[in-house]
């Protein structure tokens, strides 16, 4: 990459960042291409370029091994909340390291896992009173699916036939086989049809491209009629309904219309099936409330958490359950009602310590107040993008933004898969000092919750320039 404005002085670095020796940099780059298999990456293409190697971070900034700095516009894929190297979280991990890094929850307890469970129950929607730990979002979802199925088996009388799930189209719940089964991104699932279990799919409330060609609110959320139909028809067979509340992130930041989640909750209650809320992306303040479910006063039966749980420091997943679910697993040892599930690192002490510190920062820095304020600012700033011919839709909840690029604004005609418009915009952003990871033709902006007003302005400024640059490439904007 050619040197640019965001280049840091190599000798002094910036804010203590010292770039690598150039010879070491190129060796690392070579070994990356030789040994590492990157996620969601066409490696044939990857090895043709010099990889971006991030060495350090501070606040909303990441620094590469060559001395360039970038705004972290993805929050390192939606996990970072209070910025990199936050004093409180750094110190909490160090303090815990001075005690013990990990001890198992099988046959023993640990202070950080106890305190975190209590803190999560106090924060979560009312009624969720038990915390089951795992390692990441996918495992938090797997746990919820297995709990749901076993829950029905352990009813009196048993409802063993209740093992089917309803999911939304374009939903994303992770990449393990179970979480993929309740996912709806065909690109990710199609090769694994033989592994995944069948589900009932209903259209997502994707208002920009309404599957029913209706308009909100006059549509009366007719897209929920199929949910009611399937619940009615298969009521004896359905274990639960899986949703990403308020925002379907990987689907391209599909923002649900207000009232959607509470309607889903009401239907689940009416037909007596479990509602599983996957707040792996939306949890921990992303949408302006601690959990997105709060916005519609909804308590799911099971709640899946990960990503922001530790403030973006270390992997940790959690599945929260109601007393009703928990109690279905109680019985005598010989009854085998136990939940036979666990991972080697379940309830990891460093993870729980980081998560406790994460919650402490929320309190001390009044993070949620700031997020709501900055969400308003961001909404205003993003209006600058609306005039660009390829910007079709700007969707936002809190500090989660999706900008859908289209060939034609009026017809909303999408770019073909091979046009890689999101990638092109992201590359233009990177040259200007902003890291983004698009999803198809949707440019995703997920800044750290702690990003300053100035940093947010800069992100949107760069994003606007990048979209304009791509738009003015010959042959891009068409009628
Ligand atoms: C990222 C994500 C997951 C998967 O989490 P991992 O930690 O990557 O396994 C699940 N659900 C949602 C909504 C997500 O955004």
Short mmCIF file of C-alpha atoms and ligand atoms in Angstrom, two decimals:
data_model
loop_
_atom_site.label_atom_id
_atom_site.label_comp_id
_atom_site.label_asym_id
_atom_site.label_seq_id
_atom_site.Cartn_x
_atom_site.Cartn_y
_atom_site.Cartn_z
CA UNK A 1 0.00 0.00 0.00
CA UNK A 2 1.34 3.44 -0.80
CA UNK A 3 2.15 5.74 2.10
CA UNK A 4 -0.77 7.94 3.03
CA UNK A 5 -1.92 10.57 5.45
CA UNK A 6 -2.58 8.14 8.25
CA UNK A 7 1.01 6.87 8.15
CA UNK A 8 2.59 7.06 11.57
CA UNK A 9 6.12 8.36 11.97
CA UNK A 10 8.15 5.15 11.97
CA UNK A 11 10.71 6.30 14.49
CA UNK A 12 8.54 7.64 17.25
CA UNK A 13 5.33 5.79 16.52
CA UNK A 14 2.14 7.33 17.76
CA UNK A 15 0.92 7.00 21.31
CA UNK A 16 3.61 4.50 22.06
CA UNK A 17 3.11 2.40 18.97
CA UNK A 18 6.42 1.14 17.61
CA UNK A 19 6.17 -0.53 14.21
CA UNK A 20 8.05 -3.75 13.45
CA UNK A 21 11.38 -3.89 11.75
CA UNK A 22 10.62 -4.08 8.00
CA UNK A 23 12.48 -7.38 7.67
CA UNK A 24 10.43 -8.93 10.48
CA UNK A 25 7.24 -7.57 8.90
CA UNK A 26 7.90 -9.24 5.62
CA UNK A 27 8.78 -12.50 7.33
CA UNK A 28 5.49 -12.44 9.25
CA UNK A 29 3.63 -11.68 6.04
CA UNK A 30 5.27 -14.63 4.37
CA UNK A 31 4.47 -16.99 7.26
CA UNK A 32 0.89 -15.82 7.37
CA UNK A 33 0.46 -16.78 3.73
CA UNK A 34 2.30 -20.01 4.32
CA UNK A 35 0.63 -21.27 7.50
CA UNK A 36 -2.63 -19.52 8.36
CA UNK A 37 -6.03 -20.38 6.91
CA UNK A 38 -8.22 -17.30 7.37
CA UNK A 39 -11.96 -17.47 8.12
CA UNK A 40 -14.50 -16.59 5.41
CA UNK A 41 -11.58 -15.97 3.05
CA UNK A 42 -10.73 -17.14 -0.44
CA UNK A 43 -7.15 -18.07 0.31
CA UNK A 44 -6.06 -18.16 -3.34
CA UNK A 45 -6.74 -14.47 -3.48
CA UNK A 46 -5.45 -13.77 0.02
CA UNK A 47 -1.97 -15.12 -0.65
CA UNK A 48 -1.61 -12.84 -3.68
CA UNK A 49 -1.52 -9.77 -1.44
CA UNK A 50 0.52 -8.55 1.49
CA UNK A 51 -1.68 -9.22 4.54
CA UNK A 52 -2.70 -6.44 6.85
CA UNK A 53 -1.02 -7.32 10.15
CA UNK A 54 -2.42 -5.57 13.21
CA UNK A 55 0.14 -5.24 15.93
CA UNK A 56 -1.42 -2.99 18.55
CA UNK A 57 -4.56 -1.09 19.35
CA UNK A 58 -5.66 1.81 21.51
CA UNK A 59 -9.20 3.09 21.85
CA UNK A 60 -10.91 3.06 18.45
CA UNK A 61 -7.60 2.72 16.61
CA UNK A 62 -5.63 -0.25 15.32
CA UNK A 63 -2.00 -0.03 14.24
CA UNK A 64 -0.37 -2.28 11.69
CA UNK A 65 3.18 -3.57 11.65
CA UNK A 66 4.20 -0.93 9.12
CA UNK A 67 3.11 2.03 11.16
CA UNK A 68 -0.26 2.76 9.54
CA UNK A 69 -3.21 3.41 11.77
CA UNK A 70 -6.85 2.64 11.13
CA UNK A 71 -10.14 3.34 12.80
CA UNK A 72 -11.70 0.04 13.86
CA UNK A 73 -14.98 0.43 11.99
CA UNK A 74 -16.04 -3.16 12.69
CA UNK A 75 -15.20 -3.15 16.42
CA UNK A 76 -13.02 -6.11 15.42
CA UNK A 77 -16.13 -7.84 14.07
CA UNK A 78 -18.67 -6.48 16.53
CA UNK A 79 -16.96 -7.49 19.73
CA UNK A 80 -15.15 -4.40 20.99
CA UNK A 81 -17.18 -1.98 23.09
CA UNK A 82 -15.06 0.37 25.16
CA UNK A 83 -12.04 0.57 22.88
CA UNK A 84 -8.83 -1.42 22.75
CA UNK A 85 -6.59 -1.57 25.81
CA UNK A 86 -9.14 -0.15 28.18
CA UNK A 87 -7.53 0.34 31.59
CA UNK A 88 -10.31 -1.28 33.61
CA UNK A 89 -10.53 -4.44 31.51
CA UNK A 90 -6.76 -4.75 31.11
CA UNK A 91 -6.36 -4.46 34.88
CA UNK A 92 -9.12 -6.97 35.62
CA UNK A 93 -7.49 -9.59 33.40
CA UNK A 94 -4.11 -8.93 34.98
CA UNK A 95 -5.61 -9.20 38.46
CA UNK A 96 -7.25 -12.50 37.58
CA UNK A 97 -3.98 -13.77 36.06
CA UNK A 98 -2.40 -13.19 39.45
CA UNK A 99 -4.93 -15.65 40.89
CA UNK A 100 -5.65 -18.32 38.29
CA UNK A 101 -6.24 -18.22 34.53
CA UNK A 102 -8.67 -21.12 34.39
CA UNK A 103 -10.24 -23.78 36.53
CA UNK A 104 -13.10 -26.02 35.49
CA UNK A 105 -16.79 -25.59 36.36
CA UNK A 106 -17.17 -29.36 36.27
CA UNK A 107 -17.15 -30.24 39.94
CA UNK A 108 -16.02 -26.80 41.13
CA UNK A 109 -17.07 -23.16 41.09
CA UNK A 110 -15.03 -19.96 40.74
CA UNK A 111 -15.54 -16.38 41.97
CA UNK A 112 -15.58 -14.67 38.53
CA UNK A 113 -18.14 -17.11 37.08
CA UNK A 114 -20.38 -16.76 40.14
CA UNK A 115 -20.23 -12.97 40.17
CA UNK A 116 -20.76 -12.68 36.43
CA UNK A 117 -23.79 -14.98 36.47
CA UNK A 118 -25.35 -12.85 39.19
CA UNK A 119 -24.56 -9.65 37.30
CA UNK A 120 -26.00 -10.99 34.02
CA UNK A 121 -29.22 -12.15 35.69
CA UNK A 122 -29.65 -8.71 37.26
CA UNK A 123 -29.19 -7.00 33.89
CA UNK A 124 -31.04 -9.38 31.59
CA UNK A 125 -34.75 -9.14 30.81
CA UNK A 126 -36.77 -10.06 33.88
CA UNK A 127 -37.36 -13.78 34.29
CA UNK A 128 -34.04 -15.04 32.91
CA UNK A 129 -32.47 -16.42 36.05
CA UNK A 130 -29.85 -19.01 35.18
CA UNK A 131 -26.61 -18.69 33.26
CA UNK A 132 -24.99 -21.53 31.33
CA UNK A 133 -21.51 -20.65 30.07
CA UNK A 134 -19.81 -21.64 26.84
CA UNK A 135 -17.15 -20.27 24.51
CA UNK A 136 -18.72 -18.18 21.76
CA UNK A 137 -21.92 -17.28 19.96
CA UNK A 138 -22.25 -20.55 18.07
CA UNK A 139 -21.93 -22.61 21.23
CA UNK A 140 -24.36 -20.33 23.09
CA UNK A 141 -26.85 -21.11 20.31
CA UNK A 142 -26.10 -24.86 20.35
CA UNK A 143 -26.73 -24.87 24.09
CA UNK A 144 -30.09 -23.11 23.62
CA UNK A 145 -31.17 -25.57 20.90
CA UNK A 146 -30.26 -28.58 23.02
CA UNK A 147 -31.88 -27.12 26.14
CA UNK A 148 -35.08 -26.51 24.18
CA UNK A 149 -35.28 -30.06 22.86
CA UNK A 150 -34.49 -31.67 26.19
CA UNK A 151 -36.90 -29.32 27.98
CA UNK A 152 -39.82 -30.70 25.98
CA UNK A 153 -38.71 -34.30 26.54
CA UNK A 154 -38.77 -33.67 30.26
CA UNK A 155 -42.28 -32.27 30.47
CA UNK A 156 -44.93 -34.34 32.20
CA UNK A 157 -46.16 -35.96 30.05
CA UNK A 158 -43.07 -35.92 27.79
CA UNK A 159 -43.35 -34.10 24.46
CA UNK A 160 -40.63 -35.94 22.60
CA UNK A 161 -42.05 -34.99 19.23
CA UNK A 162 -41.41 -31.30 19.95
CA UNK A 163 -38.06 -31.00 18.25
CA UNK A 164 -38.57 -28.68 15.28
CA UNK A 165 -37.46 -25.07 15.07
CA UNK A 166 -38.76 -22.05 13.21
CA UNK A 167 -36.23 -19.56 11.92
CA UNK A 168 -36.16 -16.39 9.88
CA UNK A 169 -34.92 -16.18 6.34
CA UNK A 170 -31.32 -14.87 6.11
CA UNK A 171 -30.87 -15.47 9.84
CA UNK A 172 -27.38 -16.09 11.15
CA UNK A 173 -26.69 -17.92 14.38
CA UNK A 174 -23.15 -19.22 13.91
CA UNK A 175 -21.12 -21.71 11.93
CA UNK A 176 -21.37 -24.95 13.90
CA UNK A 177 -23.74 -27.56 12.52
CA UNK A 178 -26.65 -26.88 14.88
CA UNK A 179 -26.40 -23.11 14.65
CA UNK A 180 -26.08 -23.40 10.86
CA UNK A 181 -29.27 -25.46 10.79
CA UNK A 182 -31.26 -22.56 12.23
CA UNK A 183 -29.40 -20.11 10.00
CA UNK A 184 -30.76 -18.91 6.69
CA UNK A 185 -27.78 -17.65 4.72
CA UNK A 186 -27.78 -20.05 1.78
CA UNK A 187 -24.23 -19.20 0.77
CA UNK A 188 -22.98 -20.56 4.08
CA UNK A 189 -25.30 -23.57 4.39
CA UNK A 190 -25.82 -24.95 0.93
CA UNK A 191 -22.81 -27.27 0.98
CA UNK A 192 -23.84 -28.81 4.27
CA UNK A 193 -27.43 -29.82 3.56
CA UNK A 194 -26.53 -33.39 4.44
CA UNK A 195 -25.44 -32.35 7.93
CA UNK A 196 -28.04 -29.84 8.98
CA UNK A 197 -31.46 -30.63 10.44
CA UNK A 198 -34.60 -29.34 8.70
CA UNK A 199 -36.31 -26.21 10.00
CA UNK A 200 -39.37 -24.12 9.18
CA UNK A 201 -38.35 -20.87 7.56
CA UNK A 202 -40.38 -17.68 7.43
CA UNK A 203 -39.57 -14.49 5.53
CA UNK A 204 -37.55 -11.90 7.39
CA UNK A 205 -39.17 -8.48 7.85
CA UNK A 206 -36.82 -6.97 5.29
CA UNK A 207 -38.82 -3.82 4.65
CA UNK A 208 -36.52 -2.39 1.97
CA UNK A 209 -37.18 -5.50 -0.12
CA UNK A 210 -40.49 -6.57 1.34
CA UNK A 211 -41.18 -10.18 0.33
CA UNK A 212 -44.89 -9.30 0.16
CA UNK A 213 -44.30 -5.97 -1.58
CA UNK A 214 -46.16 -4.13 1.14
CA UNK A 215 -45.27 -1.10 3.20
CA UNK A 216 -44.91 -0.70 6.92
CA UNK A 217 -47.05 0.11 8.89
CA UNK A 218 -50.03 -0.34 6.56
CA UNK A 219 -48.89 -3.96 5.97
CA UNK A 220 -49.92 -4.80 9.55
CA UNK A 221 -46.80 -7.00 9.60
CA UNK A 222 -48.43 -9.54 7.32
CA UNK A 223 -45.04 -11.25 7.13
CA UNK A 224 -45.87 -12.73 10.53
CA UNK A 225 -48.94 -14.58 9.25
CA UNK A 226 -46.80 -17.53 8.04
CA UNK A 227 -45.34 -17.79 11.55
CA UNK A 228 -48.80 -18.14 13.03
CA UNK A 229 -49.73 -20.65 10.33
CA UNK A 230 -46.76 -22.87 10.98
CA UNK A 231 -47.22 -22.67 14.75
CA UNK A 232 -50.84 -23.66 14.34
CA UNK A 233 -50.15 -26.46 11.89
CA UNK A 234 -47.11 -27.94 13.64
CA UNK A 235 -47.88 -26.95 17.23
CA UNK A 236 -47.29 -30.42 18.60
CA UNK A 237 -43.91 -30.62 16.89
CA UNK A 238 -42.29 -27.24 17.36
CA UNK A 239 -39.78 -26.78 20.17
CA UNK A 240 -38.94 -23.14 19.60
CA UNK A 241 -38.70 -20.06 17.45
CA UNK A 242 -35.24 -18.62 16.93
CA UNK A 243 -34.79 -14.89 16.33
CA UNK A 244 -32.16 -12.21 16.28
CA UNK A 245 -34.15 -9.50 18.03
CA UNK A 246 -34.44 -6.02 16.45
CA UNK A 247 -31.49 -6.36 14.03
CA UNK A 248 -30.52 -9.30 11.81
CA UNK A 249 -26.89 -8.36 11.59
CA UNK A 250 -25.23 -10.81 9.21
CA UNK A 251 -28.29 -10.64 6.94
CA UNK A 252 -27.07 -7.12 6.15
CA UNK A 253 -28.31 -5.19 9.18
CA UNK A 254 -31.95 -5.90 8.51
CA UNK A 255 -33.72 -3.74 11.08
CA UNK A 256 -37.04 -5.11 12.23
CA UNK A 257 -40.07 -2.81 12.35
CA UNK A 258 -41.11 -1.71 15.84
CA UNK A 259 -43.50 -4.16 17.45
CA UNK A 260 -42.22 -7.14 15.47
CA UNK A 261 -40.44 -8.81 18.37
CA UNK A 262 -43.35 -8.43 20.76
CA UNK A 263 -45.67 -9.94 18.15
CA UNK A 264 -43.33 -12.92 17.84
CA UNK A 265 -43.27 -13.23 21.64
CA UNK A 266 -47.06 -13.14 21.79
CA UNK A 267 -47.35 -15.85 19.13
CA UNK A 268 -44.85 -18.07 20.95
CA UNK A 269 -46.81 -17.65 24.16
CA UNK A 270 -50.14 -18.30 22.47
CA UNK A 271 -48.94 -21.51 20.84
CA UNK A 272 -46.81 -22.51 23.82
CA UNK A 273 -43.43 -22.76 22.08
CA UNK A 274 -40.12 -21.40 23.36
CA UNK A 275 -38.75 -18.10 22.11
CA UNK A 276 -34.97 -18.18 21.74
CA UNK A 277 -33.39 -14.76 21.35
CA UNK A 278 -29.92 -14.66 19.84
CA UNK A 279 -28.42 -11.40 21.09
CA UNK A 280 -24.87 -12.40 20.25
CA UNK A 281 -24.61 -9.33 18.00
CA UNK A 282 -27.20 -6.99 19.54
CA UNK A 283 -26.40 -7.61 23.21
CA UNK A 284 -24.30 -5.36 25.42
CA UNK A 285 -25.47 -1.96 24.32
CA UNK A 286 -25.13 -2.20 20.55
CA UNK A 287 -28.66 -1.08 19.81
CA UNK A 288 -28.84 1.58 22.54
CA UNK A 289 -30.21 -0.62 25.33
CA UNK A 290 -28.23 -3.26 27.18
CA UNK A 291 -30.22 -5.94 25.35
CA UNK A 292 -32.36 -5.38 22.27
CA UNK A 293 -35.24 -7.38 23.82
CA UNK A 294 -35.71 -4.55 26.34
CA UNK A 295 -36.91 -2.25 23.58
CA UNK A 296 -40.11 -4.24 23.36
CA UNK A 297 -40.22 -5.40 26.98
CA UNK A 298 -39.79 -8.97 25.81
CA UNK A 299 -38.40 -11.79 27.91
CA UNK A 300 -37.34 -14.72 25.76
CA UNK A 301 -37.27 -18.21 27.25
CA UNK A 302 -33.64 -18.54 26.29
CA UNK A 303 -31.16 -15.76 25.57
CA UNK A 304 -27.84 -16.29 23.78
CA UNK A 305 -24.92 -13.95 24.43
CA UNK A 306 -21.30 -13.73 23.28
CA UNK A 307 -19.41 -11.17 21.13
CA UNK A 308 -19.48 -8.04 23.36
CA UNK A 309 -19.70 -10.06 26.56
CA UNK A 310 -16.06 -9.47 27.48
CA UNK A 311 -15.84 -6.06 25.84
CA UNK A 312 -14.10 -7.73 22.90
CA UNK A 313 -11.19 -9.15 24.84
CA UNK A 314 -11.52 -12.91 25.09
CA UNK A 315 -14.09 -15.44 23.87
CA UNK A 316 -17.00 -16.14 26.19
CA UNK A 317 -20.55 -17.28 25.51
CA UNK A 318 -23.56 -17.52 27.80
CA UNK A 319 -27.06 -18.92 27.47
CA UNK A 320 -29.59 -17.55 29.94
CA UNK A 321 -32.69 -19.53 30.84
CA UNK A 322 -35.90 -18.96 32.76
CA UNK A 323 -36.71 -20.84 35.96
CA UNK A 324 -39.31 -22.78 34.03
CA UNK A 325 -36.68 -24.20 31.70
CA UNK A 326 -34.13 -24.74 34.44
CA UNK A 327 -36.58 -26.60 36.64
CA UNK A 328 -37.42 -29.08 33.87
CA UNK A 329 -33.86 -30.38 34.24
CA UNK A 330 -34.13 -31.09 37.97
CA UNK A 331 -34.58 -34.62 39.27
CA UNK A 332 -32.81 -37.54 40.88
CA UNK A 333 -29.41 -38.54 39.55
CA UNK A 334 -30.84 -41.78 38.19
CA UNK A 335 -33.55 -39.87 36.27
CA UNK A 336 -30.93 -38.61 33.80
CA UNK A 337 -32.58 -35.24 33.48
CA UNK A 338 -29.14 -33.61 33.72
CA UNK A 339 -28.06 -31.33 30.88
CA UNK A 340 -25.16 -33.35 29.55
CA UNK A 341 -23.27 -30.55 27.89
CA UNK A 342 -20.12 -28.57 28.64
CA UNK A 343 -16.87 -27.35 27.14
CA UNK A 344 -13.30 -27.57 28.39
CA UNK A 345 -13.17 -23.84 29.05
CA UNK A 346 -16.72 -23.38 30.32
CA UNK A 347 -16.82 -20.38 32.66
CA UNK A 348 -13.18 -19.47 32.02
CA UNK A 349 -11.93 -17.20 34.78
CA UNK A 350 -10.14 -14.68 32.54
CA UNK A 351 -13.23 -14.40 30.36
CA UNK A 352 -15.56 -13.91 33.32
CA UNK A 353 -13.19 -11.38 34.90
CA UNK A 354 -13.08 -9.43 31.63
CA UNK A 355 -16.88 -9.60 31.36
CA UNK A 356 -17.30 -8.26 34.90
CA UNK A 357 -14.95 -5.40 34.10
CA UNK A 358 -16.89 -4.79 30.90
CA UNK A 359 -20.08 -4.31 32.93
CA UNK A 360 -18.23 -2.08 35.37
CA UNK A 361 -17.20 0.20 32.50
CA UNK A 362 -20.83 0.38 31.34
CA UNK A 363 -21.75 1.71 34.79
CA UNK A 364 -18.79 4.03 35.32
CA UNK A 365 -18.74 5.59 31.88
CA UNK A 366 -22.51 5.63 31.41
CA UNK A 367 -21.92 3.89 28.11
CA UNK A 368 -25.60 3.46 27.24
CA UNK A 369 -26.30 7.18 27.56
CA UNK A 370 -23.41 7.86 25.26
CA UNK A 371 -24.48 5.22 22.73
CA UNK A 372 -27.95 6.76 22.46
CA UNK A 373 -26.47 10.21 22.00
CA UNK A 374 -23.94 9.04 19.45
CA UNK A 375 -26.54 6.99 17.61
CA UNK A 376 -28.42 10.23 17.00
CA UNK A 377 -25.28 11.95 15.81
CA UNK A 378 -24.42 9.04 13.54
CA UNK A 379 -27.91 9.12 12.02
CA UNK A 380 -27.42 12.79 11.14
CA UNK A 381 -23.92 12.23 9.77
CA UNK A 382 -25.02 9.32 7.60
CA UNK A 383 -27.43 11.55 5.72
CA UNK A 384 -24.39 12.70 3.75
CA UNK A 385 -24.40 9.28 2.11
CA UNK A 386 -28.02 9.35 1.03
CA UNK A 387 -27.31 11.50 -2.02
CA UNK A 388 -24.79 9.06 -3.50
CA UNK A 389 -26.40 7.29 -6.49
CA UNK A 390 -25.35 3.76 -5.42
CA UNK A 391 -26.59 4.12 -1.82
CA UNK A 392 -29.97 2.43 -1.78
CA UNK A 393 -30.81 2.08 1.90
CA UNK A 394 -29.24 3.18 5.18
CA UNK A 395 -30.33 1.02 8.11
CA UNK A 396 -29.37 1.80 11.66
CA UNK A 397 -30.17 0.81 15.22
CA UNK A 398 -27.90 2.26 17.86
CA UNK A 399 -24.34 1.83 16.68
CA UNK A 400 -25.09 -0.85 14.09
CA UNK A 401 -25.28 0.40 10.53
CA UNK A 402 -25.84 -1.30 7.17
CA UNK A 403 -25.64 0.63 3.93
CA UNK A 404 -27.09 -1.30 1.02
CA UNK A 405 -25.53 -0.47 -2.32
CA UNK A 406 -27.66 -0.76 -5.46
CA UNK A 407 -27.22 -0.31 -9.20
CA UNK A 408 -30.30 1.85 -9.37
CA UNK A 409 -31.85 3.74 -6.52
CA UNK A 410 -35.34 3.87 -7.97
CA UNK A 411 -35.66 0.23 -8.98
CA UNK A 412 -33.49 -0.93 -6.02
CA UNK A 413 -31.79 -3.29 -8.43
CA UNK A 414 -29.03 -5.09 -6.56
CA UNK A 415 -25.47 -5.44 -7.77
CA UNK A 416 -24.57 -8.98 -8.81
CA UNK A 417 -22.55 -11.12 -6.34
CA UNK A 418 -19.49 -10.85 -8.58
CA UNK A 419 -19.49 -7.03 -8.52
CA UNK A 420 -18.14 -7.14 -4.94
CA UNK A 421 -19.30 -3.63 -4.28
CA UNK A 422 -18.99 -3.92 -0.51
CA UNK A 423 -15.40 -5.12 -0.88
CA UNK A 424 -14.57 -2.24 -3.20
CA UNK A 425 -15.89 0.35 -0.77
CA UNK A 426 -14.09 -1.35 2.13
CA UNK A 427 -10.81 -1.26 0.22
CA UNK A 428 -11.24 2.45 -0.50
CA UNK A 429 -11.92 2.98 3.20
CA UNK A 430 -8.82 1.07 4.16
CA UNK A 431 -6.64 3.28 1.97
CA UNK A 432 -8.10 6.23 3.86
CA UNK A 433 -7.56 4.72 7.32
CA UNK A 434 -10.83 2.97 8.18
CA UNK A 435 -11.27 -0.79 8.52
CA UNK A 436 -14.62 -2.22 7.48
CA UNK A 437 -15.87 -5.70 6.65
CA UNK A 438 -18.82 -5.65 4.27
CA UNK A 439 -21.40 -8.38 3.74
CA UNK A 440 -22.07 -8.73 0.02
CA UNK A 441 -23.40 -5.40 -1.20
CA UNK A 442 -24.05 -4.10 2.28
CA UNK A 443 -21.37 -1.93 3.83
CA UNK A 444 -21.35 -2.52 7.56
CA UNK A 445 -20.29 0.11 10.08
CA UNK A 446 -20.13 -1.01 13.70
CA UNK A 447 -17.95 1.44 15.62
CA UNK A 448 -16.78 0.75 19.17
CA UNK A 449 -19.40 2.05 21.61
CA UNK A 450 -16.73 4.32 23.04
CA UNK A 451 -15.82 5.96 19.71
CA UNK A 452 -15.67 9.72 20.19
CA UNK A 453 -17.74 12.20 18.25
CA UNK A 454 -14.63 13.15 16.31
CA UNK A 455 -13.89 9.53 15.44
CA UNK A 456 -17.47 8.95 14.31
CA UNK A 457 -17.29 12.03 12.09
CA UNK A 458 -14.07 10.79 10.62
CA UNK A 459 -15.48 7.33 9.97
CA UNK A 460 -18.48 8.71 8.11
CA UNK A 461 -16.31 11.20 6.25
CA UNK A 462 -14.06 8.40 5.00
CA UNK A 463 -17.02 6.19 4.21
CA UNK A 464 -18.64 8.94 2.16
CA UNK A 465 -15.45 9.59 0.21
CA UNK A 466 -15.04 5.85 -0.39
CA UNK A 467 -18.60 5.39 -1.66
CA UNK A 468 -18.19 8.40 -3.93
CA UNK A 469 -14.90 7.07 -5.27
CA UNK A 470 -16.44 3.68 -6.08
CA UNK A 471 -19.54 5.30 -7.51
CA UNK A 472 -17.52 7.43 -9.91
CA UNK A 473 -15.64 4.41 -11.27
CA UNK A 474 -16.76 4.06 -14.90
CA UNK A 475 -19.69 1.71 -15.38
CA UNK A 476 -20.75 1.47 -11.72
CA UNK A 477 -23.83 3.68 -11.37
CA UNK A 478 -26.41 2.72 -13.99
CA UNK A 479 -29.97 3.64 -14.71
C1 LIG B 1 -21.56 -13.69 15.39
C2 LIG B 1 -22.88 -14.26 15.66
C3 LIG B 1 -23.02 -15.59 16.08
C4 LIG B 1 -21.86 -16.53 16.17
O1 LIG B 1 -20.98 -16.15 17.16
P1 LIG B 1 -19.48 -16.74 17.14
O2 LIG B 1 -18.88 -16.23 18.41
O3 LIG B 1 -18.83 -16.19 15.92
O4 LIG B 1 -19.59 -18.21 17.11
C5 LIG B 1 -24.28 -16.04 16.40
N1 LIG B 1 -25.35 -15.24 16.30
C6 LIG B 1 -25.26 -13.97 15.90
C7 LIG B 1 -26.50 -13.13 15.84
C8 LIG B 1 -24.03 -13.43 15.54
O5 LIG B 1 -23.94 -12.18 15.09
#
